[in-house]
XYZ file of C-alpha atoms in Angstrom:
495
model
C 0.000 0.000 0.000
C 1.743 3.229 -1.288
C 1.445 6.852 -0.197
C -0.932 7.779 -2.719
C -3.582 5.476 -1.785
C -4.937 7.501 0.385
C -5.804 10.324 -2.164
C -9.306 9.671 -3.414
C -10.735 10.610 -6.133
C -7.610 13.331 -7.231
C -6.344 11.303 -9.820
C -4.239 14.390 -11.868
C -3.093 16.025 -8.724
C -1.029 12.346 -8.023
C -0.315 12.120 -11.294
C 1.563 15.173 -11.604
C 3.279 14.790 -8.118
C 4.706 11.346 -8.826
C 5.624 12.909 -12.081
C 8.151 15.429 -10.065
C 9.333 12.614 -7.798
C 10.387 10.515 -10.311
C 12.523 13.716 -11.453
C 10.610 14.380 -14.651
C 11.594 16.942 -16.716
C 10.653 20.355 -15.598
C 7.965 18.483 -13.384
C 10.263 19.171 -9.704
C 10.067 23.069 -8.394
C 11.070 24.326 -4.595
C 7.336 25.550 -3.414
C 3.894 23.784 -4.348
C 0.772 25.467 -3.437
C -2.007 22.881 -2.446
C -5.134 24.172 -2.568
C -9.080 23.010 -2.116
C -11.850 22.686 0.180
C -11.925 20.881 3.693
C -11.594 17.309 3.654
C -10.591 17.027 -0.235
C -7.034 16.001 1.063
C -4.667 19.039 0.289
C -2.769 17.946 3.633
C -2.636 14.443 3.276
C -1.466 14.807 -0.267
C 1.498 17.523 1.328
C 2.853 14.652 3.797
C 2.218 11.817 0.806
C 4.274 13.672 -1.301
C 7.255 14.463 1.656
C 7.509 10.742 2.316
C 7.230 10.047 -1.553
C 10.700 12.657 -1.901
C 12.409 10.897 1.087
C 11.583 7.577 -0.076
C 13.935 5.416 -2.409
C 11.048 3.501 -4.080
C 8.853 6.603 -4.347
C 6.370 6.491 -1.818
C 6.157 2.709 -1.289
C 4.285 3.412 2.268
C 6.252 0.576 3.923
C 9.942 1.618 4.306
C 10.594 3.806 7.521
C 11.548 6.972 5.543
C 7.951 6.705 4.489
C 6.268 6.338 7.950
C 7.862 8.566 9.816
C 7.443 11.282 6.951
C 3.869 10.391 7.577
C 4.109 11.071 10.995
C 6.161 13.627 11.143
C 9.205 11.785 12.969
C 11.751 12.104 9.638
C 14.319 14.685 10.783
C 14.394 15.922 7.065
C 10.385 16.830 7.640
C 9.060 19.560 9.401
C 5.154 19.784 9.628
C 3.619 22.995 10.794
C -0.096 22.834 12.114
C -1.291 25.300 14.190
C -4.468 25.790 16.206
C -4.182 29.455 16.250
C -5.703 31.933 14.545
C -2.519 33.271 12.819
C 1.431 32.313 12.074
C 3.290 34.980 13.126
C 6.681 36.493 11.618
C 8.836 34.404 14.616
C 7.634 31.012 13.547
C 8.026 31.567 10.272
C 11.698 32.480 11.287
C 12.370 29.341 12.661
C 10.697 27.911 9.577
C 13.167 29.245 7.571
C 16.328 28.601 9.426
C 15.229 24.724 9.649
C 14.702 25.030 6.066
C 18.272 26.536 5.140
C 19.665 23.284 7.366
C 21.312 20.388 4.815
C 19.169 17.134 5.076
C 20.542 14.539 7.326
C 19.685 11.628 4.549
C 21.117 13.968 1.699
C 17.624 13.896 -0.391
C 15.440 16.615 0.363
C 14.628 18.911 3.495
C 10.558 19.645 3.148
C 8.589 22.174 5.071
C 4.572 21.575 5.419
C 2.890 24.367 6.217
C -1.024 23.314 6.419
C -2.388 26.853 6.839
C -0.577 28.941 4.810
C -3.597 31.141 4.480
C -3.226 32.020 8.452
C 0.654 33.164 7.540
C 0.615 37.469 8.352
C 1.656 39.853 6.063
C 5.267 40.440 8.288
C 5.693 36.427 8.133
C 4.795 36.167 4.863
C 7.620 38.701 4.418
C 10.106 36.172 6.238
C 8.477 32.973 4.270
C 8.827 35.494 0.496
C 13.013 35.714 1.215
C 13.100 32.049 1.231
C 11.111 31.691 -1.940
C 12.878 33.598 -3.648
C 16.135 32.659 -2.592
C 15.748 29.165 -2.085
C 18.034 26.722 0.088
C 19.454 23.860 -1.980
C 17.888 20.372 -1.800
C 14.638 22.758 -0.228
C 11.036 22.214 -0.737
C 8.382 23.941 0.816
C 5.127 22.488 0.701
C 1.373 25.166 1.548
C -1.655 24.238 2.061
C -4.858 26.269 1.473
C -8.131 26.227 1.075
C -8.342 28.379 -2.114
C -5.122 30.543 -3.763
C -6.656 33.811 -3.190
C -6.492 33.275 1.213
C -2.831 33.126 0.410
C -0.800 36.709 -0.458
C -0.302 37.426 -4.169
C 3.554 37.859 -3.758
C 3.920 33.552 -2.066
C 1.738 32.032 -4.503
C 3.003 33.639 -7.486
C 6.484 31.767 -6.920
C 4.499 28.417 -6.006
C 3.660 25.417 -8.323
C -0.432 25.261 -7.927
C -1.727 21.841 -7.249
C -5.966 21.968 -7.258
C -7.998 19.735 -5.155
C -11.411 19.344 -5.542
C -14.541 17.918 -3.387
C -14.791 14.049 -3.764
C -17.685 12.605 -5.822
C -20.401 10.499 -3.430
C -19.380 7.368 -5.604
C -16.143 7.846 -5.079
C -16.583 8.002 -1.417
C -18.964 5.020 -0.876
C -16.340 2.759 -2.821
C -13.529 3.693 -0.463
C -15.495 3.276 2.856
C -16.382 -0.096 1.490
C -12.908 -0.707 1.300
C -12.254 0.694 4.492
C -15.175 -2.028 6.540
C -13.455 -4.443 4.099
C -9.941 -3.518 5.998
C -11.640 -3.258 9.094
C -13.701 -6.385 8.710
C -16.830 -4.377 9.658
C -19.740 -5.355 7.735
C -22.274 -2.714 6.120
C -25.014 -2.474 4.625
C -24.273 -0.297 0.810
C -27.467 2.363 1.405
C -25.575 2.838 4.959
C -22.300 3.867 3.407
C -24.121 5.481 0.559
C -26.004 7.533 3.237
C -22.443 8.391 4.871
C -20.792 9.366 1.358
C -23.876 11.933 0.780
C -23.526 13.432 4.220
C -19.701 13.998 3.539
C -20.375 16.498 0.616
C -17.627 16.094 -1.242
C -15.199 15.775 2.360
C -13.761 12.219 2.231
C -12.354 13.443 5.872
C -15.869 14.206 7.239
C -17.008 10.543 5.897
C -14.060 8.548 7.473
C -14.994 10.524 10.669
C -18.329 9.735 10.511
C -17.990 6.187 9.689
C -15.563 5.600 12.746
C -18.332 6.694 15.187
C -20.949 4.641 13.268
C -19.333 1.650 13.824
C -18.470 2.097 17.556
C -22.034 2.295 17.980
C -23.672 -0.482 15.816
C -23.731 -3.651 17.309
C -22.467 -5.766 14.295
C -23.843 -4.435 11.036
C -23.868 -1.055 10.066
C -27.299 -0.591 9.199
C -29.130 2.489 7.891
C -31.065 3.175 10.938
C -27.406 3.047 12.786
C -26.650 6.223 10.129
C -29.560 7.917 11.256
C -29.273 7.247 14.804
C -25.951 8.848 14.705
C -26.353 11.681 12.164
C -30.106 13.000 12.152
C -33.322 11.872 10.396
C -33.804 12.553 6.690
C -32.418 10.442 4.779
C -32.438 9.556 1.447
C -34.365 6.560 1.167
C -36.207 7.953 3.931
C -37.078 11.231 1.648
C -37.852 8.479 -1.349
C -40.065 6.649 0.635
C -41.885 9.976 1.410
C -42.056 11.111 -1.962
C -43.262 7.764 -3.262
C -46.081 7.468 -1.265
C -47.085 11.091 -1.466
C -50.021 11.155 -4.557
C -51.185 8.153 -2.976
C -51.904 8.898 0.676
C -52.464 12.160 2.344
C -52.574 12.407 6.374
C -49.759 9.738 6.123
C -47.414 11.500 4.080
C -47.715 14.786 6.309
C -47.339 12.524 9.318
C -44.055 10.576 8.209
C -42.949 14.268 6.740
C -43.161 15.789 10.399
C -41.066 12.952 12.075
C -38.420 13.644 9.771
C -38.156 17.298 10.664
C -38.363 16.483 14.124
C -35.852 13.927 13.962
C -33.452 15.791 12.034
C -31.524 18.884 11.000
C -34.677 20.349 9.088
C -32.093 21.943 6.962
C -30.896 18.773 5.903
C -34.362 17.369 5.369
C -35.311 20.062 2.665
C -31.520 20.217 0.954
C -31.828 16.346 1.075
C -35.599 16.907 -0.837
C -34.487 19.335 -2.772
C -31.679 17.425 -4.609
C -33.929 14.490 -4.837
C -36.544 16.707 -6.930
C -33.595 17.862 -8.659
C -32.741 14.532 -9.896
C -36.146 13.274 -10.493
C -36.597 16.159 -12.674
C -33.417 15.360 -15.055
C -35.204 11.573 -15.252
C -38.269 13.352 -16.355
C -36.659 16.004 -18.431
C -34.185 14.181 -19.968
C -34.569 10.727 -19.213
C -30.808 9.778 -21.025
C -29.301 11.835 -17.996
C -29.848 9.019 -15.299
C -27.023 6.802 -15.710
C -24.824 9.653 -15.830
C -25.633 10.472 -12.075
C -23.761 10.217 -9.562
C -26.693 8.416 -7.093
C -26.764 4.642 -5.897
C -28.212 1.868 -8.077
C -31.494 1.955 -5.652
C -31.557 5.464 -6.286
C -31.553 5.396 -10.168
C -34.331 2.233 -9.623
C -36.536 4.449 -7.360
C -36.041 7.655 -10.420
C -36.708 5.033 -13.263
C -39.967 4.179 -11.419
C -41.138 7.279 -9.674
C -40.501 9.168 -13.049
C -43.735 8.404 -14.944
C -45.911 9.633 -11.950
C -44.724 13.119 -12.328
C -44.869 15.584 -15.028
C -41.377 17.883 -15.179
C -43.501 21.412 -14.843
C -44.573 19.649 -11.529
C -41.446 18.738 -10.224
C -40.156 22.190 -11.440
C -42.924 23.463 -9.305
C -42.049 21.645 -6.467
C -38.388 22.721 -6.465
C -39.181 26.292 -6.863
C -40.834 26.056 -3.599
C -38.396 24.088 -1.622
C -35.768 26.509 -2.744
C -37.589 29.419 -1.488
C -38.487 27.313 2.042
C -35.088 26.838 2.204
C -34.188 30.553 2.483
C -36.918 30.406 5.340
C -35.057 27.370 7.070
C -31.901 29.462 7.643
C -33.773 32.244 8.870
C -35.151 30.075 11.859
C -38.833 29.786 11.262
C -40.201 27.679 12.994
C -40.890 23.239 11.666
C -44.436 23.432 11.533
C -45.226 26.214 9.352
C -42.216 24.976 7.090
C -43.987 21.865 7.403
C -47.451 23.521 6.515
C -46.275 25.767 3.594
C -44.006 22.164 2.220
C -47.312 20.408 2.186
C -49.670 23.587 1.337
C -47.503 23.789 -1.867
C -48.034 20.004 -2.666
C -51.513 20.267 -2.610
C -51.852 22.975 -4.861
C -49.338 20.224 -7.259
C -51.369 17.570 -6.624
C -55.021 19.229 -6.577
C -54.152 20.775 -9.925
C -53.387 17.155 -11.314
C -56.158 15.517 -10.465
C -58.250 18.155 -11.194
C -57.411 17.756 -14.849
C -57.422 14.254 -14.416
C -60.679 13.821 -13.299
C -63.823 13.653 -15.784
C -66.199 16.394 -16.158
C -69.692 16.090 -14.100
C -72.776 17.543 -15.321
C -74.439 20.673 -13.346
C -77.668 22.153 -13.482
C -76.186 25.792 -13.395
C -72.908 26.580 -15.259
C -72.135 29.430 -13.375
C -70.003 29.374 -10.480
C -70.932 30.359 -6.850
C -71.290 33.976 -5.335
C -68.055 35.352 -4.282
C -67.719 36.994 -0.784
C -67.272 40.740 -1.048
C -64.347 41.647 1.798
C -65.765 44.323 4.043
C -63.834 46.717 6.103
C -65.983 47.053 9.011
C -67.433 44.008 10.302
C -70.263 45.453 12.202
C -72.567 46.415 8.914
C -75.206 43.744 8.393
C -76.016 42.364 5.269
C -78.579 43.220 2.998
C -81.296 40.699 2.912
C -82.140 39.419 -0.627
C -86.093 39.730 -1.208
C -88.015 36.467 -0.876
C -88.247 34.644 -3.622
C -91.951 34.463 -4.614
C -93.468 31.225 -5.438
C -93.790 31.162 -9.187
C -89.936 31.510 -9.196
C -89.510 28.561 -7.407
C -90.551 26.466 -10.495
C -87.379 24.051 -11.122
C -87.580 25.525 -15.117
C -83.572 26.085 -16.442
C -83.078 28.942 -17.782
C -79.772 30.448 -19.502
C -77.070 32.041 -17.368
C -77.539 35.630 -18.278
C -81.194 35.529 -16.690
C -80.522 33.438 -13.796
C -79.757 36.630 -11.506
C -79.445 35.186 -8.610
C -75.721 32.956 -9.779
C -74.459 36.501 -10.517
C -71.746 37.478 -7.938
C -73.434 40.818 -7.283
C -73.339 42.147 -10.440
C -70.296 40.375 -12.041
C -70.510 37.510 -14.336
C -67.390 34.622 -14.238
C -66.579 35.829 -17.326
C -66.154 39.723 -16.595
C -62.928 37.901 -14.003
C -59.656 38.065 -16.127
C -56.820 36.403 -14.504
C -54.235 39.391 -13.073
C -51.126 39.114 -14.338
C -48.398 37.298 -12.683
C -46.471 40.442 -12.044
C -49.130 42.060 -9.922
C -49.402 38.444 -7.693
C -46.038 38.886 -6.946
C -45.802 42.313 -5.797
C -48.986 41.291 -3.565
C -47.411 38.682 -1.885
C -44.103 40.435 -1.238
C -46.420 42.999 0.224
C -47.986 40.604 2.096
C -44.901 39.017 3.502
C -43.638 42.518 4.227
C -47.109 43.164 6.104
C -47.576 39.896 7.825
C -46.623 36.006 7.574
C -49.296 34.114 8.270
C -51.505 36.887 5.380
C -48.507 35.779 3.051
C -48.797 32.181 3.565
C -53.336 32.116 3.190
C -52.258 34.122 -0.160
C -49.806 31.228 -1.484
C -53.185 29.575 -1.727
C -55.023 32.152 -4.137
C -55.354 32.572 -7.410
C -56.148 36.137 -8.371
C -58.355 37.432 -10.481
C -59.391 41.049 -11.483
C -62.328 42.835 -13.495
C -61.873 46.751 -13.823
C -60.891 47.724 -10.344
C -62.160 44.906 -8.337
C -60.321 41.601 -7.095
C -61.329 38.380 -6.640
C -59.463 36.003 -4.787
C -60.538 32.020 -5.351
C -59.126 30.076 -2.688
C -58.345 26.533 -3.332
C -58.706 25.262 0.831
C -61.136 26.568 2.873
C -58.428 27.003 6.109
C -56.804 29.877 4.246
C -60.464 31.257 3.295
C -61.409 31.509 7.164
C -58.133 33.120 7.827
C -58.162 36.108 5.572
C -62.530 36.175 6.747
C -60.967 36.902 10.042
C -60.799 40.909 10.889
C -56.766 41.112 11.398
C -56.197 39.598 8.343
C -58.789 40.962 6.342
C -58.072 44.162 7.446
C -54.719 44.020 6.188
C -55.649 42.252 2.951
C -57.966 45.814 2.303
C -54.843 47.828 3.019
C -52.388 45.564 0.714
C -55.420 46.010 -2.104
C -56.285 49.729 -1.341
C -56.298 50.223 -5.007
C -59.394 48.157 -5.703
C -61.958 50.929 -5.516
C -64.858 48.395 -6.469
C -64.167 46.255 -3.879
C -62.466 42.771 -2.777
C -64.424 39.587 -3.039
C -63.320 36.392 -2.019
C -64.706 32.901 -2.621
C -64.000 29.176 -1.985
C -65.687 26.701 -3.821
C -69.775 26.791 -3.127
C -69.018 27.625 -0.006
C -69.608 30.781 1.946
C -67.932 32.386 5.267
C -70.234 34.611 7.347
């Protein structure tokens, strides 16, 4: 086992350092810059690649130059790691004096420095002399996240090596190796469930993994993952999703104990990247194999697809991405819970609704909208009794029928308003007030000269904006309609 097996997943970065340790030409320089995120393995490529230029055999990972380069033992290796917020000018003195020092085994002397990026202006002063001057048989190895936290006049005289974050596949297929090692059994959606918690940190999954298997009492199962790391996973999310057009209360129910059981943030990023990749099935079906998801995963998409439509799915993503914005602003899991599933009706209403065959009515015209009143005191005015010759059941068209006119408008004097104006009203509304934002989510809008209607698709959001706060506040968001505000839910009335 070499050096370099312990770089996953950064195949060109290894390439190109083996390429300078085996002397190629113009491949060895005096200062490397490592850079890339947290737990892509900038550091443990630094201290691979210092036992790799002490090492006869290039890194072979059993000779003792190699292990104690590794643990920083080799007298020819110095390893700096600090747990302070900054290296001062003094220890970057001492740096440089150890660096200017002959090696003992007449190869190389290397200097790790894993923060560079915490390296102050007056010791990156000290560290620039010995860049540009540089000690013979001297190599300085820095480690950073990105090249821009390091000053402009060090990395300018260093060799750039790029990390990037580790793929989820690439992850799951080196814990397996790792329980294989270890002779710790797991289940695959277990480690798969690690390697998308990771994100991209093969550091943060090794971690992970450790305390998983101190726990579980023989296999690693996935209810010992979310035991240890929250609620929310992802077959737990496709489970949820699967079952969602078919049952209702359920669905909210099994929705709930995930938030509650969970980081909620982590529940809706974990949704939200499901949707994403059900979309791309639906969209573009060709895109699935190309993912990089489990093999239960791609079965779940490949059978979950023809359920949904992609505008849909492109729905429901718009909407978790704006709950998410709401989840880091604290708000509290039920009403993240209540606009999620407020949201997925609308979806789902909508589909059946044009699923569902047409039914034949005596009256084609649709019920009386409620006319919003400011003050709630003013009784209504009594409709004159309907004498008895009019209560002969004889049809007659629409345009007599007076009494299915919502005073005074027919349905088709109601244009839909235009999207723009919906918008403005509900960032008004969630400006005003948030539970008047969230009833509106559930409107749709309509307008006829200067008067509003408002068709509500569940009667809860009705009652609320009937009540005198929010109605109230609805008249002062909609001071513009001079001919009034009407409001209506299905055939149904709110006194």
């Amino acid at each position: 086992m070499s050096v370099w097996d312990e770089l996953v997943g950064q195949d060109r970065a290894v390439e190109t350092l083996r390429r300078a340790v085996a002397g190629g030409r113009h491949a060895m320089t005096h200062a490397w810059l490592f850079v890339g995120p947290p737990g892509s393995g900038r550091s443990n490529a630094a201290r691979a690649f210092a036992a790799a230029l002490q090492c006869h055999d290039g890194g072979c990972g059993r000779c003792n130059d190699c292990r104690t380069s590794l643990s920083g033992a080799h007298p020819d290796v110095t390893l700096l790691r600090t747990e302070q917020l900054s290296i001062g000018v003094d220890e970057m003195r001492q740096l440089v004096s150890r660096a200017n020092v002959a090696p003992v085994n007449r190869r190389w002397q290397v200097v790790v420095i894993e923060d560079a990026d915490r390296v102050t202006e007056r010791g990156a002063d000290a560290l620039l002399k010995a860049l540009e001057e540089p000690a013979p048989k001297t190599v300085w190895l820095l480690c950073a996240p990105s090249a821009d936290d390091v000053i402009v006049t060090i990395r300018s005289r260093c060799q750039h090596i790029p990390f990037h974050s580790i793929g989820a596949r690439k992850i799951f297929e080196h814990l397996t190796h790792v329980c294989e090692w270890e002779r710790a059994a797991a289940q695959p959606e277990a480690l798969w469930e690690v390697a998308r918690q990771a994100d991209g940190a093969l550091r943060d999954a090794l971690s992970m993994l450790e305390q998983i298997i101190n726990r579980a009492a023989g296999e690693v199962t996935l209810e010992d993952v979310e035991f240890a790391l929250g609620a929310g996973s992802r077959p737990a999310v496709e489970r949820w999703l699967s079952a969602l057009k078919g049952e209702g209360s359920s669905s909210y129910v099994e929705f709930t104990k995930m938030m509650e059981g969970g980081s909620p943030q982590h529940v809706f990023e974990e949704l939200f990247s499901l949707l994403k990749n059900l979309w791309l099935a639906v969209r573009w079906p060709n895109v699935t194999r190309e993912l990089d998801v489990s093999e239960q995963e791609k079965k779940f998409l490949a059978e979950e697809a023809p359920r949904w439509s992609a505008e849909e799915l492109r729905t429901l993503l718009e909407a978790v991405a704006n709950l998410l914005v709401q989840v880091r602003l604290g708000v509290r899991i039920d009403i993240l819970t209540g606009l999620l599933m407020l949201e997925l009706s609308r979806i789902l209403d909508s589909d059946r609704a044009a699923t569902r065959p047409p039914q034949a009515t005596v009256s084609s015209s649709p019920p009386r909208p409620q006319r919003l009143a400011a003050d709630p005191a003013v009784e209504p005015v009594e409709e004159p009794a309907i004498q008895k010759e009019d209560q002969v059941p004889v049809l007659q068209p629409p345009a007599q029928r007076e009494a299915d006119r919502p005073e005074g408008l027919l349905e088709a004097d109601w244009k839909p308003a235009s999207k723009e104006a919906f918008v403005k009203l509900l960032a008004a509304a969630r400006q005003a007030d948030f539970v008047l934002y969230c009833a509106l989510l559930d409107a749709d809008m309509k307008q006829s000269g200067s008067s509003v209607l408002l068709d509500m698709r569940d009667r809860y959001p009705y009652e609320t904006l009937c009540l005198e706060r929010w109605r109230s506040g609805l008249l002062e968001l909609l001071e513009g309609a001079a001919d009034g505000v009407f409001l209506r839910y299905r055939d149904e009335e709110f006194a």
